[in-house]
């Protein structure tokens, strides 16, 4: 323990972290218990499902593999489109290799999403993106993904006939779209928020008993970097289109897995089951949403018209392809292409010359 940090301070800081881990383990324990009870209740169905995996229609399994690859390709295209709007050009194979490797980190390691975001950020810095542009891309790509998933779930719900109270869904989607439009406006004209940022800084500085202009210079530097991002409506539409294609291809992968298992689900029910499983799987309880995705996906597939053993078999085929197979490709690419790279952040510690190293890296792209 550092002598500069009193023990009482460390204890106070550690309590929220301790409560978080306690809550996480409680939720995980409940999930394991629920899955365990489900396994006991449907053990016969599970045995039949496991046997049906080995008798699955191989042509639909192959089609599911291609759909999963198409989903990853679309995911990488979101990055390329956004970076291109900021003047950072990346070759397709580099972008896809980085996303496969980042997905492997996210899907298989504890704390994977943070490791993946850090890895992708560092790759973008090596390609020539400034710190603000790299961070901006990660945020906008994440928002586009959330909007795409919300739109997918909304479409599935309406196809199922859930029209009794559609306004909450519409307002949610409208909020996401408004956020995208706001991000596009800020990216194209950062000066729109210059005065707002200065006013907010002045208010914060007043609370912290600091000079009113404290941090204003850094704020203006950030805005000047954002001016490099010219996100037109066409580019925004293209990025959102790739985001939707990413989700649609993954839904098609699940549909092909269901057909390979011998099930015939309704498209609307399968879409809603997929959206619910993906939304719950984004909670960082286990790598890749292990147990959580399965616990939500199987009942959803059953409600879409599949028998229990067909639903379990479809889930197994889908997870083997979209999770394990894609993660295995990512780890191979990581060890072949990225394992010898320095783990040090490419940003200079002194804050100077931030563009020199990225530009040299960009020349190699």
GROMACS .gro file of C-alpha atoms in nm:
model
  365
    1UNK     CA    1   0.000   0.000   0.000
    2UNK     CA    2   0.131   0.342  -0.090
    3UNK     CA    3   0.221   0.567   0.201
    4UNK     CA    4   0.048   0.855   0.026
    5UNK     CA    5  -0.293   0.688   0.057
    6UNK     CA    6  -0.444   0.654   0.406
    7UNK     CA    7  -0.596   0.314   0.482
    8UNK     CA    8  -0.935   0.470   0.557
    9UNK     CA    9  -0.948   0.625   0.209
   10UNK     CA   10  -0.867   0.294   0.048
   11UNK     CA   11  -1.144   0.126   0.244
   12UNK     CA   12  -1.401   0.385   0.145
   13UNK     CA   13  -1.299   0.363  -0.218
   14UNK     CA   14  -1.309  -0.015  -0.206
   15UNK     CA   15  -1.663  -0.044  -0.071
   16UNK     CA   16  -1.848   0.045  -0.394
   17UNK     CA   17  -1.625  -0.194  -0.584
   18UNK     CA   18  -1.696  -0.464  -0.324
   19UNK     CA   19  -2.071  -0.405  -0.345
   20UNK     CA   20  -2.052  -0.426  -0.724
   21UNK     CA   21  -1.878  -0.764  -0.711
   22UNK     CA   22  -2.122  -0.891  -0.448
   23UNK     CA   23  -2.418  -0.789  -0.665
   24UNK     CA   24  -2.253  -0.942  -0.969
   25UNK     CA   25  -2.201  -1.275  -0.794
   26UNK     CA   26  -2.559  -1.271  -0.662
   27UNK     CA   27  -2.698  -1.217  -1.012
   28UNK     CA   28  -2.463  -1.480  -1.152
   29UNK     CA   29  -2.568  -1.724  -0.878
   30UNK     CA   30  -2.936  -1.669  -0.956
   31UNK     CA   31  -2.866  -1.719  -1.326
   32UNK     CA   32  -2.678  -2.044  -1.261
   33UNK     CA   33  -2.961  -2.166  -1.036
   34UNK     CA   34  -3.225  -2.087  -1.299
   35UNK     CA   35  -3.023  -2.256  -1.573
   36UNK     CA   36  -2.963  -2.555  -1.345
   37UNK     CA   37  -3.336  -2.594  -1.277
   38UNK     CA   38  -3.407  -2.564  -1.648
   39UNK     CA   39  -3.149  -2.835  -1.720
   40UNK     CA   40  -3.313  -3.071  -1.471
   41UNK     CA   41  -3.660  -3.006  -1.612
   42UNK     CA   42  -3.559  -3.046  -1.977
   43UNK     CA   43  -3.279  -3.301  -1.943
   44UNK     CA   44  -3.446  -3.542  -2.186
   45UNK     CA   45  -3.496  -3.260  -2.435
   46UNK     CA   46  -3.133  -3.155  -2.389
   47UNK     CA   47  -3.010  -3.507  -2.462
   48UNK     CA   48  -3.219  -3.517  -2.780
   49UNK     CA   49  -3.092  -3.171  -2.875
   50UNK     CA   50  -2.729  -3.274  -2.829
   51UNK     CA   51  -2.783  -3.578  -3.052
   52UNK     CA   52  -2.956  -3.364  -3.312
   53UNK     CA   53  -2.651  -3.136  -3.334
   54UNK     CA   54  -2.458  -3.424  -3.490
   55UNK     CA   55  -2.741  -3.495  -3.733
   56UNK     CA   56  -2.796  -3.131  -3.832
   57UNK     CA   57  -2.838  -3.043  -4.197
   58UNK     CA   58  -2.482  -2.950  -4.290
   59UNK     CA   59  -2.580  -2.713  -4.573
   60UNK     CA   60  -2.772  -2.492  -4.331
   61UNK     CA   61  -2.480  -2.509  -4.088
   62UNK     CA   62  -2.251  -2.390  -4.368
   63UNK     CA   63  -2.496  -2.113  -4.454
   64UNK     CA   64  -2.497  -2.008  -4.087
   65UNK     CA   65  -2.117  -1.987  -4.096
   66UNK     CA   66  -2.126  -1.755  -4.397
   67UNK     CA   67  -2.392  -1.542  -4.228
   68UNK     CA   68  -2.172  -1.507  -3.919
   69UNK     CA   69  -1.877  -1.404  -4.138
   70UNK     CA   70  -2.100  -1.149  -4.315
   71UNK     CA   71  -2.201  -1.009  -3.976
   72UNK     CA   72  -1.837  -0.956  -3.878
   73UNK     CA   73  -1.762  -0.800  -4.218
   74UNK     CA   74  -2.044  -0.551  -4.164
   75UNK     CA   75  -1.915  -0.473  -3.816
   76UNK     CA   76  -1.572  -0.384  -3.953
   77UNK     CA   77  -1.730  -0.171  -4.225
   78UNK     CA   78  -1.887   0.052  -3.960
   79UNK     CA   79  -1.537   0.134  -3.837
   80UNK     CA   80  -1.401   0.199  -4.187
   81UNK     CA   81  -1.691   0.425  -4.280
   82UNK     CA   82  -1.660   0.638  -3.967
   83UNK     CA   83  -1.282   0.662  -3.985
   84UNK     CA   84  -1.297   0.751  -4.354
   85UNK     CA   85  -1.525   1.043  -4.266
   86UNK     CA   86  -1.241   1.170  -4.044
   87UNK     CA   87  -0.982   1.129  -4.321
   88UNK     CA   88  -0.834   0.805  -4.184
   89UNK     CA   89  -0.816   0.540  -4.455
   90UNK     CA   90  -0.776   0.178  -4.348
   91UNK     CA   91  -0.742  -0.128  -4.565
   92UNK     CA   92  -1.027  -0.375  -4.539
   93UNK     CA   93  -0.815  -0.666  -4.418
   94UNK     CA   94  -0.658  -0.459  -4.140
   95UNK     CA   95  -0.995  -0.337  -4.019
   96UNK     CA   96  -1.149  -0.684  -4.020
   97UNK     CA   97  -0.845  -0.845  -3.856
   98UNK     CA   98  -0.855  -0.589  -3.575
   99UNK     CA   99  -1.226  -0.645  -3.518
  100UNK     CA  100  -1.193  -1.022  -3.518
  101UNK     CA  101  -0.913  -0.994  -3.260
  102UNK     CA  102  -1.107  -0.739  -3.056
  103UNK     CA  103  -1.415  -0.961  -3.062
  104UNK     CA  104  -1.207  -1.253  -2.934
  105UNK     CA  105  -1.091  -1.043  -2.639
  106UNK     CA  106  -1.444  -0.923  -2.569
  107UNK     CA  107  -1.613  -1.262  -2.600
  108UNK     CA  108  -1.374  -1.486  -2.407
  109UNK     CA  109  -1.198  -1.286  -2.134
  110UNK     CA  110  -1.326  -1.139  -1.805
  111UNK     CA  111  -1.354  -0.764  -1.856
  112UNK     CA  112  -1.334  -0.836  -2.228
  113UNK     CA  113  -1.536  -0.537  -2.353
  114UNK     CA  114  -1.291  -0.295  -2.187
  115UNK     CA  115  -0.990  -0.485  -2.322
  116UNK     CA  116  -1.147  -0.495  -2.667
  117UNK     CA  117  -1.222  -0.121  -2.672
  118UNK     CA  118  -0.866  -0.044  -2.560
  119UNK     CA  119  -0.723  -0.275  -2.827
  120UNK     CA  120  -0.936  -0.123  -3.106
  121UNK     CA  121  -0.849   0.228  -2.987
  122UNK     CA  122  -0.476   0.153  -3.005
  123UNK     CA  123  -0.509   0.004  -3.351
  124UNK     CA  124  -0.691   0.314  -3.473
  125UNK     CA  125  -0.419   0.534  -3.326
  126UNK     CA  126  -0.161   0.335  -3.521
  127UNK     CA  127  -0.365   0.383  -3.837
  128UNK     CA  128  -0.343   0.759  -3.799
  129UNK     CA  129  -0.653   0.857  -3.602
  130UNK     CA  130  -0.613   1.128  -3.342
  131UNK     CA  131  -0.713   1.041  -2.983
  132UNK     CA  132  -1.041   1.230  -3.017
  133UNK     CA  133  -1.124   1.073  -3.353
  134UNK     CA  134  -1.049   0.722  -3.224
  135UNK     CA  135  -1.266   0.777  -2.917
  136UNK     CA  136  -1.536   0.941  -3.128
  137UNK     CA  137  -1.547   0.641  -3.360
  138UNK     CA  138  -1.588   0.395  -3.073
  139UNK     CA  139  -1.873   0.598  -2.922
  140UNK     CA  140  -2.060   0.655  -3.249
  141UNK     CA  141  -2.018   0.291  -3.353
  142UNK     CA  142  -2.157   0.181  -3.017
  143UNK     CA  143  -2.456   0.414  -3.047
  144UNK     CA  144  -2.526   0.289  -3.399
  145UNK     CA  145  -2.520  -0.069  -3.272
  146UNK     CA  146  -2.766   0.012  -2.993
  147UNK     CA  147  -2.998   0.190  -3.237
  148UNK     CA  148  -2.978  -0.101  -3.480
  149UNK     CA  149  -3.064  -0.357  -3.213
  150UNK     CA  150  -3.352  -0.141  -3.085
  151UNK     CA  151  -3.487  -0.105  -3.437
  152UNK     CA  152  -3.459  -0.481  -3.491
  153UNK     CA  153  -3.647  -0.557  -3.170
  154UNK     CA  154  -3.910  -0.296  -3.257
  155UNK     CA  155  -3.964  -0.448  -3.601
  156UNK     CA  156  -3.998  -0.796  -3.454
  157UNK     CA  157  -4.244  -0.676  -3.190
  158UNK     CA  158  -4.465  -0.509  -3.449
  159UNK     CA  159  -4.451  -0.817  -3.671
  160UNK     CA  160  -4.576  -1.015  -3.372
  161UNK     CA  161  -4.866  -0.773  -3.338
  162UNK     CA  162  -4.749  -0.590  -3.026
  163UNK     CA  163  -4.943  -0.272  -3.105
  164UNK     CA  164  -5.121  -0.222  -2.774
  165UNK     CA  165  -4.868   0.032  -2.647
  166UNK     CA  166  -4.614   0.107  -2.919
  167UNK     CA  167  -4.546   0.462  -2.806
  168UNK     CA  168  -4.282   0.369  -2.549
  169UNK     CA  169  -4.089   0.176  -2.812
  170UNK     CA  170  -4.127   0.458  -3.062
  171UNK     CA  171  -4.007   0.718  -2.811
  172UNK     CA  172  -3.708   0.500  -2.722
  173UNK     CA  173  -3.612   0.460  -3.085
  174UNK     CA  174  -3.675   0.830  -3.142
  175UNK     CA  175  -3.436   0.914  -2.860
  176UNK     CA  176  -3.165   0.701  -3.017
  177UNK     CA  177  -3.221   0.859  -3.358
  178UNK     CA  178  -3.211   1.207  -3.202
  179UNK     CA  179  -2.880   1.117  -3.042
  180UNK     CA  180  -2.743   1.009  -3.380
  181UNK     CA  181  -2.862   1.332  -3.544
  182UNK     CA  182  -2.706   1.535  -3.262
  183UNK     CA  183  -2.379   1.347  -3.297
  184UNK     CA  184  -2.382   1.412  -3.672
  185UNK     CA  185  -2.443   1.783  -3.616
  186UNK     CA  186  -2.166   1.809  -3.356
  187UNK     CA  187  -1.926   1.613  -3.574
  188UNK     CA  188  -1.989   1.837  -3.875
  189UNK     CA  189  -2.001   2.166  -3.680
  190UNK     CA  190  -1.820   2.141  -3.344
  191UNK     CA  191  -1.852   2.517  -3.296
  192UNK     CA  192  -2.222   2.460  -3.216
  193UNK     CA  193  -2.127   2.336  -2.870
  194UNK     CA  194  -1.830   2.567  -2.810
  195UNK     CA  195  -2.024   2.814  -2.598
  196UNK     CA  196  -2.210   2.537  -2.416
  197UNK     CA  197  -1.884   2.369  -2.323
  198UNK     CA  198  -1.728   2.692  -2.197
  199UNK     CA  199  -2.037   2.764  -1.985
  200UNK     CA  200  -2.035   2.412  -1.836
  201UNK     CA  201  -1.663   2.440  -1.759
  202UNK     CA  202  -1.720   2.774  -1.587
  203UNK     CA  203  -1.993   2.622  -1.369
  204UNK     CA  204  -1.775   2.324  -1.278
  205UNK     CA  205  -1.477   2.549  -1.206
  206UNK     CA  206  -1.694   2.762  -0.975
  207UNK     CA  207  -1.784   2.451  -0.775
  208UNK     CA  208  -1.419   2.345  -0.761
  209UNK     CA  209  -1.294   2.697  -0.671
  210UNK     CA  210  -1.083   2.717  -0.987
  211UNK     CA  211  -1.041   3.001  -1.240
  212UNK     CA  212  -1.337   3.030  -1.482
  213UNK     CA  213  -1.116   2.961  -1.785
  214UNK     CA  214  -0.956   2.648  -1.638
  215UNK     CA  215  -0.969   2.373  -1.901
  216UNK     CA  216  -1.100   2.601  -2.176
  217UNK     CA  217  -0.780   2.569  -2.380
  218UNK     CA  218  -0.803   2.189  -2.370
  219UNK     CA  219  -1.170   2.212  -2.467
  220UNK     CA  220  -1.083   2.420  -2.773
  221UNK     CA  221  -0.811   2.170  -2.866
  222UNK     CA  222  -1.067   1.890  -2.850
  223UNK     CA  223  -1.307   2.083  -3.073
  224UNK     CA  224  -1.030   2.152  -3.322
  225UNK     CA  225  -0.964   1.778  -3.344
  226UNK     CA  226  -1.334   1.710  -3.392
  227UNK     CA  227  -1.332   1.943  -3.692
  228UNK     CA  228  -1.138   1.670  -3.870
  229UNK     CA  229  -1.455   1.458  -3.854
  230UNK     CA  230  -1.686   1.541  -4.144
  231UNK     CA  231  -1.977   1.302  -4.101
  232UNK     CA  232  -2.222   1.375  -4.379
  233UNK     CA  233  -2.573   1.238  -4.387
  234UNK     CA  234  -2.465   0.999  -4.658
  235UNK     CA  235  -2.180   0.863  -4.445
  236UNK     CA  236  -2.407   0.844  -4.142
  237UNK     CA  237  -2.662   0.652  -4.347
  238UNK     CA  238  -2.393   0.418  -4.475
  239UNK     CA  239  -2.263   0.352  -4.124
  240UNK     CA  240  -2.614   0.286  -3.995
  241UNK     CA  241  -2.680   0.059  -4.292
  242UNK     CA  242  -2.373  -0.149  -4.206
  243UNK     CA  243  -2.488  -0.157  -3.844
  244UNK     CA  244  -2.828  -0.292  -3.945
  245UNK     CA  245  -2.668  -0.543  -4.181
  246UNK     CA  246  -2.451  -0.663  -3.893
  247UNK     CA  247  -2.758  -0.743  -3.684
  248UNK     CA  248  -2.963  -0.882  -3.973
  249UNK     CA  249  -2.681  -1.117  -4.076
  250UNK     CA  250  -2.656  -1.243  -3.719
  251UNK     CA  251  -3.033  -1.301  -3.708
  252UNK     CA  252  -3.002  -1.493  -4.035
  253UNK     CA  253  -2.724  -1.699  -3.876
  254UNK     CA  254  -2.964  -1.793  -3.595
  255UNK     CA  255  -3.240  -1.868  -3.846
  256UNK     CA  256  -3.011  -2.097  -4.045
  257UNK     CA  257  -2.908  -2.268  -3.721
  258UNK     CA  258  -3.276  -2.328  -3.642
  259UNK     CA  259  -3.334  -2.474  -3.987
  260UNK     CA  260  -3.023  -2.690  -3.952
  261UNK     CA  261  -3.166  -2.829  -3.628
  262UNK     CA  262  -3.494  -2.913  -3.800
  263UNK     CA  263  -3.700  -2.634  -3.646
  264UNK     CA  264  -3.933  -2.396  -3.828
  265UNK     CA  265  -3.965  -2.080  -3.614
  266UNK     CA  266  -4.160  -1.771  -3.704
  267UNK     CA  267  -3.931  -1.496  -3.827
  268UNK     CA  268  -4.090  -1.234  -3.600
  269UNK     CA  269  -4.064  -1.453  -3.290
  270UNK     CA  270  -3.705  -1.547  -3.368
  271UNK     CA  271  -3.614  -1.180  -3.418
  272UNK     CA  272  -3.762  -1.079  -3.083
  273UNK     CA  273  -3.590  -1.373  -2.910
  274UNK     CA  274  -3.260  -1.271  -3.068
  275UNK     CA  275  -3.294  -0.904  -2.972
  276UNK     CA  276  -3.383  -0.995  -2.613
  277UNK     CA  277  -3.092  -1.239  -2.584
  278UNK     CA  278  -2.846  -0.986  -2.727
  279UNK     CA  279  -2.971  -0.709  -2.500
  280UNK     CA  280  -2.939  -0.927  -2.189
  281UNK     CA  281  -2.606  -1.066  -2.310
  282UNK     CA  282  -2.458  -0.716  -2.313
  283UNK     CA  283  -2.464  -0.720  -1.931
  284UNK     CA  284  -2.101  -0.799  -1.835
  285UNK     CA  285  -2.165  -1.096  -1.607
  286UNK     CA  286  -1.981  -1.366  -1.801
  287UNK     CA  287  -1.759  -1.355  -2.113
  288UNK     CA  288  -1.967  -1.376  -2.427
  289UNK     CA  289  -2.289  -1.362  -2.226
  290UNK     CA  290  -2.239  -1.726  -2.126
  291UNK     CA  291  -2.547  -1.876  -1.955
  292UNK     CA  292  -2.734  -1.545  -1.979
  293UNK     CA  293  -2.782  -1.556  -2.357
  294UNK     CA  294  -2.875  -1.923  -2.348
  295UNK     CA  295  -3.126  -1.872  -2.065
  296UNK     CA  296  -3.311  -1.607  -2.267
  297UNK     CA  297  -3.265  -1.742  -2.619
  298UNK     CA  298  -3.404  -2.093  -2.570
  299UNK     CA  299  -3.743  -1.987  -2.423
  300UNK     CA  300  -3.767  -1.722  -2.694
  301UNK     CA  301  -3.713  -1.980  -2.966
  302UNK     CA  302  -3.972  -2.208  -2.806
  303UNK     CA  303  -4.222  -1.921  -2.807
  304UNK     CA  304  -4.146  -1.867  -3.176
  305UNK     CA  305  -4.288  -2.210  -3.256
  306UNK     CA  306  -3.996  -2.449  -3.207
  307UNK     CA  307  -4.001  -2.759  -2.990
  308UNK     CA  308  -3.778  -2.753  -2.683
  309UNK     CA  309  -3.513  -2.992  -2.815
  310UNK     CA  310  -3.505  -2.816  -3.153
  311UNK     CA  311  -3.466  -2.480  -2.976
  312UNK     CA  312  -3.179  -2.610  -2.763
  313UNK     CA  313  -3.013  -2.765  -3.066
  314UNK     CA  314  -3.048  -2.441  -3.264
  315UNK     CA  315  -2.901  -2.246  -2.973
  316UNK     CA  316  -2.602  -2.482  -2.954
  317UNK     CA  317  -2.533  -2.459  -3.328
  318UNK     CA  318  -2.571  -2.081  -3.325
  319UNK     CA  319  -2.343  -2.031  -3.025
  320UNK     CA  320  -2.079  -2.271  -3.159
  321UNK     CA  321  -2.065  -2.070  -3.482
  322UNK     CA  322  -2.124  -1.709  -3.375
  323UNK     CA  323  -1.931  -1.729  -3.048
  324UNK     CA  324  -1.672  -2.007  -3.041
  325UNK     CA  325  -1.589  -2.028  -3.413
  326UNK     CA  326  -1.567  -1.650  -3.463
  327UNK     CA  327  -1.367  -1.611  -3.139
  328UNK     CA  328  -1.127  -1.884  -3.252
  329UNK     CA  329  -1.063  -1.695  -3.577
  330UNK     CA  330  -1.002  -1.380  -3.374
  331UNK     CA  331  -0.748  -1.547  -3.146
  332UNK     CA  332  -0.560  -1.691  -3.445
  333UNK     CA  333  -0.542  -1.344  -3.602
  334UNK     CA  334  -0.443  -1.191  -3.269
  335UNK     CA  335  -0.147  -1.423  -3.219
  336UNK     CA  336  -0.040  -1.407  -3.584
  337UNK     CA  337  -0.074  -1.032  -3.644
  338UNK     CA  338  -0.085  -0.851  -3.310
  339UNK     CA  339   0.098  -1.047  -3.039
  340UNK     CA  340   0.435  -0.882  -3.115
  341UNK     CA  341   0.298  -0.528  -3.096
  342UNK     CA  342   0.397  -0.306  -2.807
  343UNK     CA  343   0.145  -0.291  -2.525
  344UNK     CA  344   0.233   0.073  -2.460
  345UNK     CA  345  -0.028   0.330  -2.560
  346UNK     CA  346   0.095   0.505  -2.877
  347UNK     CA  347  -0.001   0.844  -2.734
  348UNK     CA  348   0.313   1.027  -2.614
  349UNK     CA  349   0.320   1.084  -2.240
  350UNK     CA  350   0.401   1.452  -2.273
  351UNK     CA  351   0.106   1.518  -2.503
  352UNK     CA  352   0.325   1.659  -2.774
  353UNK     CA  353   0.353   1.540  -3.128
  354UNK     CA  354   0.043   1.331  -3.106
  355UNK     CA  355   0.008   1.307  -3.480
  356UNK     CA  356   0.364   1.214  -3.574
  357UNK     CA  357   0.354   0.848  -3.475
  358UNK     CA  358   0.003   0.783  -3.608
  359UNK     CA  359   0.096   0.936  -3.944
  360UNK     CA  360   0.395   0.704  -3.972
  361UNK     CA  361   0.168   0.414  -3.888
  362UNK     CA  362  -0.081   0.530  -4.147
  363UNK     CA  363   0.187   0.520  -4.415
  364UNK     CA  364   0.218   0.147  -4.353
  365UNK     CA  365  -0.155   0.086  -4.402
   0.00000   0.00000   0.00000
